[in-house]
Amino acid sequence: MYDKNVAITGCTIEKTTKYDRFREDKIRMELYRTILTLYGEGYHKFSCDLNTYIGLLAADTVIMLREADKCPDIHLSTVITGTRYPADTDKVYCALYDDLIKQADSKETYPEKESFGNTFTGSHIVCYYDDFSKEMQQIRTSGTPYTNIRQRI
């Protein structure tokens, strides 16, 4: 059977929530619904770019769904770069990042410049970008099916 996969990427925390917990909760709920739906459609591998906030939250959601036995065969692949996180990053974010790397089923390391390009290896892309950003233009041009969480929040 062909194992469909999802690539998850997006903006940094500053562009996503600026540590706004209410907005983060809305994003988490939408990720929960989206990942659960995609899993039900046969997508079992989720490659999450941990250097993006949406990727971090998605990876946490994948682990939660697996531990709750809602998606027992779900596979988490973390995508990381040489730069783990900026020096002024919130300690909670840093701890979650480190914990998710430990819980991942596999890890992929790319140079900073290539991490976005890895997104196009997914059968489906889940992202968080402004509709007019160059990243969204590239995603649309690729022809890969996508879900932009930002449109749903």
Short mmCIF file of N, CA and C in Angstrom, two decimals:
data_model
loop_
_atom_site.label_atom_id
_atom_site.label_comp_id
_atom_site.label_asym_id
_atom_site.label_seq_id
_atom_site.Cartn_x
_atom_site.Cartn_y
_atom_site.Cartn_z
N MET A 1 0.84 -1.19 0.00
CA MET A 1 0.00 0.00 0.00
C MET A 1 0.88 1.25 0.00
N TYR A 2 0.52 2.23 -0.77
CA TYR A 2 1.24 3.50 -0.83
C TYR A 2 0.96 4.28 0.44
N ASP A 3 2.01 4.64 1.15
CA ASP A 3 1.85 5.37 2.39
C ASP A 3 1.91 6.87 2.11
N LYS A 4 0.77 7.53 2.14
CA LYS A 4 0.72 8.95 1.86
C LYS A 4 1.30 9.72 3.05
N ASN A 5 1.95 10.85 2.73
CA ASN A 5 2.55 11.63 3.80
C ASN A 5 2.16 13.10 3.70
N VAL A 6 2.31 13.78 4.82
CA VAL A 6 1.96 15.19 4.94
C VAL A 6 3.19 15.96 5.40
N ALA A 7 3.47 17.06 4.75
CA ALA A 7 4.54 17.96 5.17
C ALA A 7 3.88 19.17 5.83
N ILE A 8 4.39 19.55 7.01
CA ILE A 8 3.79 20.67 7.74
C ILE A 8 4.85 21.74 7.97
N THR A 9 4.52 22.96 7.54
CA THR A 9 5.46 24.07 7.64
C THR A 9 4.71 25.39 7.79
N GLY A 10 5.43 26.43 8.09
CA GLY A 10 4.79 27.74 8.23
C GLY A 10 5.73 28.78 8.76
N CYS A 11 5.16 29.77 9.40
CA CYS A 11 5.90 30.93 9.91
C CYS A 11 6.50 30.67 11.29
N THR A 12 7.35 31.59 11.70
CA THR A 12 7.90 31.55 13.06
C THR A 12 6.81 31.94 14.05
N ILE A 13 7.10 31.74 15.32
CA ILE A 13 6.11 32.06 16.36
C ILE A 13 5.76 33.54 16.35
N GLU A 14 6.72 34.39 16.06
CA GLU A 14 6.45 35.82 16.06
C GLU A 14 5.41 36.19 15.01
N LYS A 15 5.47 35.54 13.85
CA LYS A 15 4.51 35.83 12.79
C LYS A 15 3.22 35.05 12.95
N THR A 16 3.22 34.02 13.80
CA THR A 16 2.04 33.17 13.96
C THR A 16 1.16 33.63 15.11
N THR A 17 1.71 33.71 16.31
CA THR A 17 0.87 34.04 17.47
C THR A 17 1.44 35.12 18.38
N LYS A 18 2.72 35.39 18.31
CA LYS A 18 3.38 36.29 19.26
C LYS A 18 3.07 35.86 20.69
N TYR A 19 3.07 34.56 20.91
CA TYR A 19 2.81 33.96 22.23
C TYR A 19 1.40 34.25 22.74
N ASP A 20 0.45 34.42 21.85
CA ASP A 20 -0.95 34.63 22.18
C ASP A 20 -1.58 33.26 22.41
N ARG A 21 -1.85 32.91 23.67
CA ARG A 21 -2.35 31.57 24.02
C ARG A 21 -3.74 31.29 23.44
N PHE A 22 -4.59 32.30 23.35
CA PHE A 22 -5.92 32.10 22.78
C PHE A 22 -5.80 31.71 21.31
N ARG A 23 -4.97 32.42 20.56
CA ARG A 23 -4.77 32.12 19.14
C ARG A 23 -4.10 30.75 18.99
N GLU A 24 -3.16 30.45 19.88
CA GLU A 24 -2.52 29.14 19.85
C GLU A 24 -3.54 28.02 20.04
N ASP A 25 -4.47 28.19 20.95
CA ASP A 25 -5.50 27.18 21.17
C ASP A 25 -6.35 26.97 19.92
N LYS A 26 -6.68 28.04 19.22
CA LYS A 26 -7.46 27.93 17.99
C LYS A 26 -6.66 27.17 16.92
N ILE A 27 -5.38 27.46 16.84
CA ILE A 27 -4.52 26.78 15.87
C ILE A 27 -4.42 25.30 16.22
N ARG A 28 -4.24 25.00 17.50
CA ARG A 28 -4.15 23.59 17.93
C ARG A 28 -5.43 22.82 17.61
N MET A 29 -6.58 23.43 17.83
CA MET A 29 -7.84 22.75 17.52
C MET A 29 -7.97 22.49 16.02
N GLU A 30 -7.57 23.45 15.22
CA GLU A 30 -7.65 23.27 13.76
C GLU A 30 -6.65 22.21 13.30
N LEU A 31 -5.47 22.19 13.90
CA LEU A 31 -4.50 21.14 13.57
C LEU A 31 -5.03 19.77 13.96
N TYR A 32 -5.65 19.68 15.12
CA TYR A 32 -6.23 18.42 15.58
C TYR A 32 -7.24 17.90 14.55
N ARG A 33 -8.17 18.76 14.14
CA ARG A 33 -9.18 18.36 13.15
C ARG A 33 -8.55 17.98 11.82
N THR A 34 -7.59 18.77 11.37
CA THR A 34 -6.96 18.53 10.07
C THR A 34 -6.15 17.24 10.07
N ILE A 35 -5.34 17.02 11.10
CA ILE A 35 -4.51 15.82 11.17
C ILE A 35 -5.39 14.58 11.30
N LEU A 36 -6.41 14.64 12.13
CA LEU A 36 -7.32 13.51 12.31
C LEU A 36 -8.02 13.17 10.98
N THR A 37 -8.46 14.18 10.25
CA THR A 37 -9.11 13.97 8.96
C THR A 37 -8.14 13.35 7.96
N LEU A 38 -6.94 13.91 7.86
CA LEU A 38 -5.95 13.37 6.91
C LEU A 38 -5.56 11.94 7.27
N TYR A 39 -5.44 11.65 8.55
CA TYR A 39 -5.13 10.29 8.99
C TYR A 39 -6.23 9.34 8.53
N GLY A 40 -7.46 9.76 8.68
CA GLY A 40 -8.59 8.95 8.23
C GLY A 40 -8.60 8.72 6.73
N GLU A 41 -7.96 9.62 5.98
CA GLU A 41 -7.87 9.49 4.52
C GLU A 41 -6.64 8.68 4.09
N GLY A 42 -5.90 8.16 5.06
CA GLY A 42 -4.75 7.30 4.72
C GLY A 42 -3.39 7.95 4.83
N TYR A 43 -3.33 9.18 5.28
CA TYR A 43 -2.04 9.84 5.50
C TYR A 43 -1.54 9.44 6.88
N HIS A 44 -0.44 8.71 6.93
CA HIS A 44 0.05 8.23 8.22
C HIS A 44 1.40 8.80 8.62
N LYS A 45 2.14 9.39 7.68
CA LYS A 45 3.43 9.99 8.02
C LYS A 45 3.30 11.50 7.97
N PHE A 46 3.68 12.15 9.06
CA PHE A 46 3.61 13.60 9.16
C PHE A 46 5.01 14.14 9.41
N SER A 47 5.53 14.88 8.44
CA SER A 47 6.86 15.50 8.54
C SER A 47 6.66 16.94 8.98
N CYS A 48 7.07 17.22 10.21
CA CYS A 48 6.83 18.54 10.80
C CYS A 48 8.13 19.32 10.91
N ASP A 49 8.16 20.51 10.33
CA ASP A 49 9.31 21.39 10.41
C ASP A 49 9.28 22.08 11.77
N LEU A 50 10.13 21.63 12.69
CA LEU A 50 10.10 22.15 14.05
C LEU A 50 10.63 23.57 14.17
N ASN A 51 11.25 24.08 13.13
CA ASN A 51 11.73 25.46 13.16
C ASN A 51 10.61 26.44 12.82
N THR A 52 9.42 25.92 12.53
CA THR A 52 8.25 26.77 12.34
C THR A 52 7.29 26.46 13.48
N TYR A 53 6.56 27.45 13.89
CA TYR A 53 5.67 27.26 15.04
C TYR A 53 4.55 26.28 14.72
N ILE A 54 4.02 26.36 13.52
CA ILE A 54 2.94 25.44 13.14
C ILE A 54 3.45 24.01 13.12
N GLY A 55 4.71 23.82 12.69
CA GLY A 55 5.31 22.49 12.68
C GLY A 55 5.49 21.95 14.08
N LEU A 56 5.87 22.82 15.00
CA LEU A 56 6.03 22.43 16.40
C LEU A 56 4.70 22.01 17.01
N LEU A 57 3.67 22.83 16.79
CA LEU A 57 2.35 22.51 17.33
C LEU A 57 1.77 21.25 16.68
N ALA A 58 2.02 21.07 15.38
CA ALA A 58 1.53 19.88 14.68
C ALA A 58 2.22 18.63 15.21
N ALA A 59 3.52 18.69 15.43
CA ALA A 59 4.25 17.53 15.96
C ALA A 59 3.70 17.15 17.34
N ASP A 60 3.42 18.15 18.16
CA ASP A 60 2.85 17.90 19.48
C ASP A 60 1.46 17.26 19.34
N THR A 61 0.69 17.69 18.36
CA THR A 61 -0.64 17.12 18.11
C THR A 61 -0.53 15.68 17.64
N VAL A 62 0.43 15.38 16.77
CA VAL A 62 0.64 14.01 16.30
C VAL A 62 0.95 13.08 17.48
N ILE A 63 1.84 13.51 18.36
CA ILE A 63 2.19 12.70 19.54
C ILE A 63 0.96 12.50 20.42
N MET A 64 0.18 13.56 20.62
CA MET A 64 -1.01 13.47 21.46
C MET A 64 -2.02 12.49 20.87
N LEU A 65 -2.23 12.55 19.56
CA LEU A 65 -3.18 11.64 18.91
C LEU A 65 -2.71 10.18 19.01
N ARG A 66 -1.41 9.97 18.90
CA ARG A 66 -0.88 8.61 19.01
C ARG A 66 -1.03 8.10 20.45
N GLU A 67 -0.69 8.93 21.43
CA GLU A 67 -0.78 8.51 22.82
C GLU A 67 -2.22 8.29 23.27
N ALA A 68 -3.17 9.01 22.68
CA ALA A 68 -4.59 8.85 23.00
C ALA A 68 -5.20 7.66 22.24
N ASP A 69 -4.39 7.00 21.43
CA ASP A 69 -4.80 5.85 20.62
C ASP A 69 -5.86 6.18 19.57
N LYS A 70 -5.96 7.46 19.20
CA LYS A 70 -6.88 7.85 18.13
C LYS A 70 -6.26 7.59 16.77
N CYS A 71 -4.93 7.63 16.71
CA CYS A 71 -4.20 7.38 15.46
C CYS A 71 -2.99 6.50 15.80
N PRO A 72 -3.22 5.23 16.08
CA PRO A 72 -2.14 4.37 16.59
C PRO A 72 -0.98 4.16 15.61
N ASP A 73 -1.23 4.25 14.29
CA ASP A 73 -0.18 4.01 13.30
C ASP A 73 0.44 5.29 12.76
N ILE A 74 0.21 6.40 13.42
CA ILE A 74 0.73 7.67 12.94
C ILE A 74 2.24 7.71 13.15
N HIS A 75 2.95 8.29 12.19
CA HIS A 75 4.41 8.35 12.22
C HIS A 75 4.83 9.82 12.20
N LEU A 76 5.65 10.21 13.17
CA LEU A 76 6.15 11.58 13.24
C LEU A 76 7.59 11.63 12.77
N SER A 77 7.82 12.43 11.75
CA SER A 77 9.17 12.71 11.27
C SER A 77 9.43 14.19 11.53
N THR A 78 10.47 14.49 12.30
CA THR A 78 10.79 15.88 12.56
C THR A 78 11.80 16.37 11.54
N VAL A 79 11.58 17.56 11.06
CA VAL A 79 12.49 18.22 10.13
C VAL A 79 13.15 19.35 10.91
N ILE A 80 14.46 19.30 10.99
CA ILE A 80 15.20 20.31 11.74
C ILE A 80 16.34 20.86 10.90
N THR A 81 16.85 22.00 11.31
CA THR A 81 18.01 22.59 10.66
C THR A 81 19.12 22.70 11.71
N GLY A 82 20.26 23.19 11.30
CA GLY A 82 21.37 23.35 12.23
C GLY A 82 21.07 24.34 13.34
N THR A 83 20.20 25.31 13.07
CA THR A 83 19.82 26.30 14.07
C THR A 83 18.59 25.80 14.80
N ARG A 84 18.75 25.42 16.06
CA ARG A 84 17.63 24.86 16.80
C ARG A 84 16.56 25.91 17.07
N TYR A 85 16.95 27.00 17.70
CA TYR A 85 16.03 28.09 17.96
C TYR A 85 16.84 29.31 18.37
N PRO A 86 16.31 30.50 18.13
CA PRO A 86 17.04 31.73 18.49
C PRO A 86 17.28 31.81 20.00
N ALA A 87 18.31 32.53 20.39
CA ALA A 87 18.69 32.64 21.80
C ALA A 87 17.59 33.21 22.68
N ASP A 88 16.75 34.09 22.15
CA ASP A 88 15.70 34.73 22.95
C ASP A 88 14.37 33.97 22.93
N THR A 89 14.38 32.73 22.47
CA THR A 89 13.16 31.94 22.37
C THR A 89 12.63 31.57 23.75
N ASP A 90 11.31 31.59 23.88
CA ASP A 90 10.64 31.23 25.13
C ASP A 90 11.08 29.84 25.59
N LYS A 91 11.29 29.67 26.89
CA LYS A 91 11.79 28.40 27.44
C LYS A 91 10.80 27.24 27.22
N VAL A 92 9.52 27.53 27.22
CA VAL A 92 8.51 26.49 26.99
C VAL A 92 8.65 25.95 25.56
N TYR A 93 8.85 26.86 24.61
CA TYR A 93 9.05 26.48 23.21
C TYR A 93 10.29 25.60 23.08
N CYS A 94 11.38 25.99 23.73
CA CYS A 94 12.63 25.22 23.67
C CYS A 94 12.45 23.82 24.26
N ALA A 95 11.77 23.72 25.39
CA ALA A 95 11.55 22.43 26.03
C ALA A 95 10.67 21.53 25.16
N LEU A 96 9.63 22.09 24.56
CA LEU A 96 8.75 21.32 23.69
C LEU A 96 9.53 20.83 22.47
N TYR A 97 10.33 21.69 21.88
CA TYR A 97 11.17 21.34 20.73
C TYR A 97 12.06 20.14 21.07
N ASP A 98 12.77 20.22 22.18
CA ASP A 98 13.68 19.14 22.59
C ASP A 98 12.92 17.84 22.86
N ASP A 99 11.76 17.94 23.50
CA ASP A 99 10.95 16.76 23.81
C ASP A 99 10.43 16.08 22.55
N LEU A 100 9.99 16.88 21.59
CA LEU A 100 9.44 16.32 20.35
C LEU A 100 10.51 15.61 19.53
N ILE A 101 11.72 16.12 19.54
CA ILE A 101 12.81 15.45 18.83
C ILE A 101 13.04 14.06 19.43
N LYS A 102 12.95 13.96 20.74
CA LYS A 102 13.13 12.66 21.41
C LYS A 102 12.01 11.68 21.08
N GLN A 103 10.79 12.18 20.91
CA GLN A 103 9.63 11.32 20.67
C GLN A 103 9.38 10.99 19.19
N ALA A 104 10.13 11.65 18.30
CA ALA A 104 9.92 11.44 16.86
C ALA A 104 10.33 10.03 16.45
N ASP A 105 9.63 9.50 15.46
CA ASP A 105 9.97 8.19 14.90
C ASP A 105 11.19 8.29 13.99
N SER A 106 11.36 9.44 13.35
CA SER A 106 12.54 9.67 12.52
C SER A 106 12.84 11.17 12.50
N LYS A 107 14.08 11.47 12.13
CA LYS A 107 14.52 12.87 12.09
C LYS A 107 15.19 13.13 10.76
N GLU A 108 14.91 14.28 10.20
CA GLU A 108 15.54 14.70 8.96
C GLU A 108 16.19 16.06 9.23
N THR A 109 17.47 16.19 8.87
CA THR A 109 18.17 17.44 9.07
C THR A 109 18.52 18.03 7.71
N TYR A 110 18.17 19.29 7.53
CA TYR A 110 18.44 19.99 6.28
C TYR A 110 19.12 21.30 6.59
N PRO A 111 19.92 21.80 5.64
CA PRO A 111 20.43 23.17 5.80
C PRO A 111 19.25 24.13 5.81
N GLU A 112 19.41 25.26 6.47
CA GLU A 112 18.34 26.26 6.61
C GLU A 112 17.68 26.58 5.27
N LYS A 113 18.46 26.75 4.23
CA LYS A 113 17.93 27.15 2.92
C LYS A 113 17.10 26.06 2.26
N GLU A 114 17.31 24.79 2.63
CA GLU A 114 16.62 23.69 1.98
C GLU A 114 15.39 23.18 2.75
N SER A 115 15.17 23.65 3.96
CA SER A 115 14.08 23.09 4.76
C SER A 115 12.71 23.35 4.12
N PHE A 116 12.48 24.52 3.52
CA PHE A 116 11.19 24.78 2.88
C PHE A 116 11.02 23.91 1.64
N GLY A 117 12.08 23.71 0.88
CA GLY A 117 12.01 22.88 -0.32
C GLY A 117 11.60 21.45 -0.02
N ASN A 118 11.92 20.96 1.18
CA ASN A 118 11.52 19.61 1.59
C ASN A 118 10.01 19.47 1.69
N THR A 119 9.32 20.58 1.86
CA THR A 119 7.87 20.58 1.96
C THR A 119 7.22 19.91 0.75
N PHE A 120 7.81 20.08 -0.41
CA PHE A 120 7.20 19.59 -1.65
C PHE A 120 7.34 18.09 -1.84
N THR A 121 7.98 17.40 -0.90
CA THR A 121 8.05 15.94 -0.98
C THR A 121 6.79 15.31 -0.38
N GLY A 122 5.96 16.09 0.25
CA GLY A 122 4.73 15.57 0.85
C GLY A 122 3.65 15.36 -0.20
N SER A 123 2.75 14.42 0.09
CA SER A 123 1.59 14.19 -0.77
C SER A 123 0.52 15.24 -0.50
N HIS A 124 0.62 15.89 0.65
CA HIS A 124 -0.29 16.95 1.06
C HIS A 124 0.52 17.90 1.92
N ILE A 125 0.25 19.18 1.84
CA ILE A 125 0.96 20.18 2.64
C ILE A 125 -0.04 20.84 3.58
N VAL A 126 0.32 20.91 4.85
CA VAL A 126 -0.44 21.69 5.83
C VAL A 126 0.50 22.84 6.20
N CYS A 127 -0.02 24.06 6.08
CA CYS A 127 0.85 25.22 6.30
C CYS A 127 0.12 26.34 7.03
N TYR A 128 0.90 27.35 7.38
CA TYR A 128 0.35 28.56 8.00
C TYR A 128 1.11 29.73 7.38
N TYR A 129 0.54 30.29 6.31
CA TYR A 129 1.15 31.41 5.60
C TYR A 129 0.08 32.40 5.19
N ASP A 130 0.48 33.65 5.07
CA ASP A 130 -0.36 34.67 4.49
C ASP A 130 -0.61 34.29 3.02
N ASP A 131 -1.83 34.50 2.55
CA ASP A 131 -2.19 34.12 1.18
C ASP A 131 -1.30 34.74 0.11
N PHE A 132 -0.73 35.89 0.39
CA PHE A 132 0.06 36.60 -0.62
C PHE A 132 1.56 36.42 -0.44
N SER A 133 1.96 35.52 0.45
CA SER A 133 3.39 35.31 0.68
C SER A 133 4.01 34.53 -0.47
N LYS A 134 5.32 34.66 -0.61
CA LYS A 134 6.01 33.92 -1.68
C LYS A 134 5.93 32.42 -1.43
N GLU A 135 5.88 32.00 -0.17
CA GLU A 135 5.76 30.57 0.15
C GLU A 135 4.43 30.00 -0.36
N MET A 136 3.34 30.75 -0.16
CA MET A 136 2.04 30.28 -0.64
C MET A 136 2.01 30.24 -2.16
N GLN A 137 2.67 31.18 -2.80
CA GLN A 137 2.75 31.16 -4.26
C GLN A 137 3.47 29.91 -4.73
N GLN A 138 4.56 29.54 -4.04
CA GLN A 138 5.32 28.35 -4.41
C GLN A 138 4.48 27.09 -4.17
N ILE A 139 3.75 27.05 -3.07
CA ILE A 139 2.91 25.88 -2.76
C ILE A 139 1.82 25.73 -3.83
N ARG A 140 1.15 26.82 -4.18
CA ARG A 140 0.12 26.76 -5.21
C ARG A 140 0.69 26.31 -6.55
N THR A 141 1.86 26.85 -6.91
CA THR A 141 2.50 26.51 -8.17
C THR A 141 2.91 25.04 -8.23
N SER A 142 3.24 24.46 -7.08
CA SER A 142 3.70 23.07 -7.05
C SER A 142 2.61 22.08 -7.47
N GLY A 143 1.36 22.47 -7.28
CA GLY A 143 0.26 21.58 -7.62
C GLY A 143 -0.03 20.54 -6.53
N THR A 144 0.72 20.56 -5.44
CA THR A 144 0.49 19.64 -4.33
C THR A 144 -0.74 20.09 -3.55
N PRO A 145 -1.66 19.18 -3.23
CA PRO A 145 -2.81 19.58 -2.41
C PRO A 145 -2.33 20.17 -1.08
N TYR A 146 -3.03 21.18 -0.61
CA TYR A 146 -2.61 21.83 0.63
C TYR A 146 -3.80 22.29 1.45
N THR A 147 -3.53 22.49 2.73
CA THR A 147 -4.48 23.08 3.66
C THR A 147 -3.75 24.21 4.36
N ASN A 148 -4.23 25.42 4.20
CA ASN A 148 -3.63 26.57 4.86
C ASN A 148 -4.43 26.85 6.13
N ILE A 149 -3.87 26.47 7.27
CA ILE A 149 -4.54 26.64 8.56
C ILE A 149 -4.89 28.11 8.81
N ARG A 150 -4.07 29.01 8.34
CA ARG A 150 -4.30 30.44 8.59
C ARG A 150 -5.66 30.88 8.07
N GLN A 151 -6.13 30.30 6.98
CA GLN A 151 -7.43 30.66 6.42
C GLN A 151 -8.59 30.22 7.32
N ARG A 152 -8.34 29.27 8.18
CA ARG A 152 -9.41 28.69 9.01
C ARG A 152 -9.47 29.29 10.41
N ILE A 153 -8.52 30.13 10.74
CA ILE A 153 -8.46 30.70 12.10
C ILE A 153 -9.09 32.07 12.11
#
